[in-house]
Backbone as JSON, one array per atom type, in Angstrom:
{
  "sequence": "MSYYEVKAVDPDQLEALIREAQAERDRQLKALIVRGAKAVANFFRTVAAAMAEAYEAERRRTAANARSTMQQYGTGD",
  "N": [[-12.42, -13.34, 19.46], [-9.71, -15.59, 18.99], [-6.39, -15.94, 18.17], [-6.19, -18.62, 17.12], [-8.64, -19.36, 16.05], [-10.65, -20.07, 13.13], [-11.86, -18.23, 10.6], [-14.27, -18.29, 8.45], [-13.92, -17.4, 5.11], [-15.15, -15.58, 2.53], [-15.66, -16.32, -1.12], [-15.13, -14.08, -2.68], [-13.85, -12.38, -1.14], [-11.3, -13.61, -0.72], [-10.22, -13.81, -3.31], [-10.03, -11.28, -3.63], [-7.97, -10.72, -1.75], [-6.02, -12.43, -2.81], [-5.56, -11.0, -5.34], [-4.55, -8.67, -4.34], [-2.4, -9.44, -2.95], [-0.86, -10.54, -5.19], [-0.41, -8.13, -6.51], [1.17, -6.51, -4.87], [3.24, -8.14, -4.62], [4.11, -7.85, -7.3], [4.71, -5.08, -7.62], [7.16, -4.97, -5.75], [8.82, -6.77, -6.91], [9.26, -5.29, -9.46], [10.43, -3.21, -8.26], [12.93, -4.18, -7.38], [14.09, -5.22, -9.74], [14.48, -2.79, -10.86], [16.39, -1.66, -9.2], [18.42, -3.48, -9.27], [19.04, -3.25, -12.12], [19.87, -0.59, -11.9], [22.36, -0.83, -10.43], [23.74, -2.31, -12.01], [24.01, -0.74, -14.1], [25.53, 1.42, -12.94], [27.88, 0.04, -12.17], [28.85, -0.53, -15.16], [29.3, 2.01, -15.73], [31.35, 2.73, -13.76], [33.3, 0.87, -14.73], [33.76, 1.77, -17.4], [34.71, 4.42, -17.0], [37.03, 3.72, -15.72], [38.4, 2.32, -17.58], [38.77, 4.53, -19.39], [40.38, 6.2, -18.03], [42.63, 4.6, -17.53], [43.27, 4.24, -20.19], [44.05, 7.13, -20.98], [46.1, 7.42, -19.17], [48.17, 5.6, -20.18], [48.38, 6.56, -22.97], [49.73, 9.08, -22.08], [52.03, 8.21, -20.77], [53.04, 6.82, -23.19], [53.49, 9.15, -25.03], [55.25, 10.3, -23.58], [57.49, 8.83, -23.78], [57.91, 8.94, -26.31], [58.66, 11.63, -26.57], [61.11, 11.47, -24.9], [62.65, 9.82, -26.26], [62.99, 11.22, -28.61], [63.99, 13.34, -27.97], [66.47, 12.21, -27.11], [67.65, 11.18, -29.49], [67.92, 13.65, -30.76], [69.56, 14.98, -29.59], [71.99, 13.54, -30.12], [72.77, 11.65, -28.42]],
  "CA": [[-11.7, -14.29, 18.58], [-8.27, -15.79, 19.3], [-5.73, -16.23, 16.87], [-6.44, -20.08, 16.8], [-9.94, -19.65, 15.74], [-10.63, -20.06, 11.84], [-13.03, -17.85, 10.33], [-14.71, -18.42, 7.07], [-13.56, -16.18, 4.06], [-15.96, -15.31, 1.35], [-14.65, -16.43, -2.26], [-14.98, -12.95, -3.4], [-12.59, -11.81, -0.26], [-9.97, -14.47, -0.74], [-10.11, -13.63, -4.72], [-9.56, -9.82, -3.66], [-6.65, -10.98, -1.02], [-5.01, -12.88, -3.65], [-5.11, -10.1, -5.95], [-3.59, -7.65, -3.54], [-1.05, -9.95, -2.64], [0.14, -10.56, -6.29], [0.02, -6.83, -6.93], [2.35, -6.3, -3.87], [4.67, -9.07, -5.22], [4.64, -7.21, -8.74], [5.42, -3.98, -7.19], [8.23, -5.52, -5.1], [9.66, -7.48, -8.18], [9.62, -4.33, -10.33], [11.6, -2.26, -7.37], [14.33, -5.2, -7.47], [14.57, -5.2, -11.07], [15.2, -1.38, -11.05], [17.5, -1.76, -8.34], [19.42, -4.36, -9.97], [19.46, -2.59, -13.57], [20.64, 0.67, -11.75], [23.67, -1.28, -9.8], [24.6, -2.76, -13.25], [24.36, 0.41, -15.12], [26.64, 2.06, -12.17], [29.08, -0.88, -12.65], [29.49, -0.1, -16.38], [29.77, 3.41, -16.03], [32.54, 2.61, -13.08], [34.42, 0.42, -15.66], [34.16, 2.58, -18.56], [35.49, 5.39, -16.28], [38.4, 3.2, -15.15], [39.33, 2.42, -18.71], [39.13, 5.75, -19.94], [41.57, 6.78, -16.92], [43.83, 3.85, -17.88], [43.63, 4.71, -21.52], [44.9, 8.53, -20.75], [47.54, 7.19, -18.51], [48.74, 5.12, -21.4], [48.4, 7.8, -23.86], [50.64, 10.2, -21.59], [53.15, 7.59, -20.75], [53.66, 6.59, -24.6], [53.95, 10.32, -25.22], [56.51, 11.03, -22.65], [58.73, 8.03, -23.84], [58.41, 9.18, -27.71], [59.29, 12.75, -26.47], [62.17, 11.37, -24.62], [63.44, 9.04, -27.32], [63.01, 11.94, -29.75], [65.34, 14.28, -27.58], [67.71, 11.46, -27.11], [68.36, 11.2, -30.97], [67.87, 14.82, -31.24], [70.91, 15.66, -29.21], [73.13, 12.71, -30.54], [73.4, 10.74, -27.46]],
  "C": [[-10.31, -14.57, 18.85], [-7.68, -16.04, 17.98], [-5.73, -17.88, 16.32], [-7.77, -20.31, 15.88], [-9.69, -19.35, 13.89], [-11.81, -19.14, 11.46], [-13.04, -17.91, 8.69], [-14.67, -17.16, 6.19], [-14.55, -16.43, 2.85], [-15.12, -15.71, -0.1], [-14.27, -14.93, -2.76], [-13.62, -12.04, -2.62], [-11.42, -12.39, -0.61], [-9.57, -14.12, -2.27], [-9.31, -12.05, -4.48], [-7.94, -9.81, -2.62], [-5.66, -11.38, -1.95], [-4.5, -11.85, -4.67], [-4.07, -9.19, -5.67], [-2.4, -8.04, -3.32], [-0.2, -9.99, -4.02], [0.44, -9.06, -6.9], [1.19, -6.6, -6.07], [3.44, -7.05, -4.42], [5.16, -8.31, -6.58], [5.39, -6.23, -8.26], [6.93, -4.18, -6.56], [9.39, -5.99, -5.92], [10.13, -6.26, -8.95], [10.74, -3.48, -9.58], [12.82, -3.17, -7.47], [14.68, -5.13, -8.5], [15.08, -3.79, -11.15], [16.27, -1.28, -10.27], [18.68, -2.14, -8.87], [19.79, -3.56, -11.56], [20.22, -1.05, -13.22], [22.15, 0.22, -11.3], [24.33, -1.66, -11.18], [25.07, -1.66, -13.99], [25.39, 1.34, -14.28], [27.94, 1.25, -12.39], [29.59, -0.64, -13.93], [29.87, 1.07, -16.36], [31.44, 3.54, -15.09], [33.65, 2.07, -14.01], [34.55, 1.27, -16.73], [35.08, 3.72, -18.09], [36.97, 5.08, -15.88], [39.19, 2.92, -16.49], [39.52, 3.5, -19.4], [40.29, 6.29, -19.34], [42.83, 5.98, -17.62], [44.25, 4.19, -19.11], [44.52, 6.12, -21.84], [46.1, 8.33, -20.13], [48.56, 6.62, -19.5], [49.39, 5.9, -22.33], [49.52, 8.74, -23.37], [51.97, 9.57, -21.19], [53.87, 7.09, -22.08], [54.03, 8.05, -25.35], [55.03, 10.92, -24.88], [57.6, 10.01, -23.12], [58.76, 8.46, -25.29], [58.98, 10.4, -27.41], [60.93, 12.63, -26.05], [63.13, 10.53, -25.6], [63.72, 10.18, -28.45], [64.32, 12.94, -29.28], [66.47, 13.45, -27.4], [68.56, 11.27, -28.58], [68.75, 12.5, -31.44], [69.23, 15.59, -30.91], [72.0, 14.92, -29.45], [73.73, 11.92, -29.65], [73.4, 9.11, -27.81]]
}
């Protein structure tokens, strides 16, 4: 049988093929959704870490400025 010949397909076989194709599509779709959710979660973890780091840097800068100002006024300059 060549690739160009058409073979009759039993309706039950066709239904089984369709169900199998739909199941495979559903598996692939679920895998893509999971990958997307993991990517979004990773993005938010990265953003949260960057915000925490920026907050800590600002807190240190503010504390250093406060110490400097207190020393300046404490020495009478």
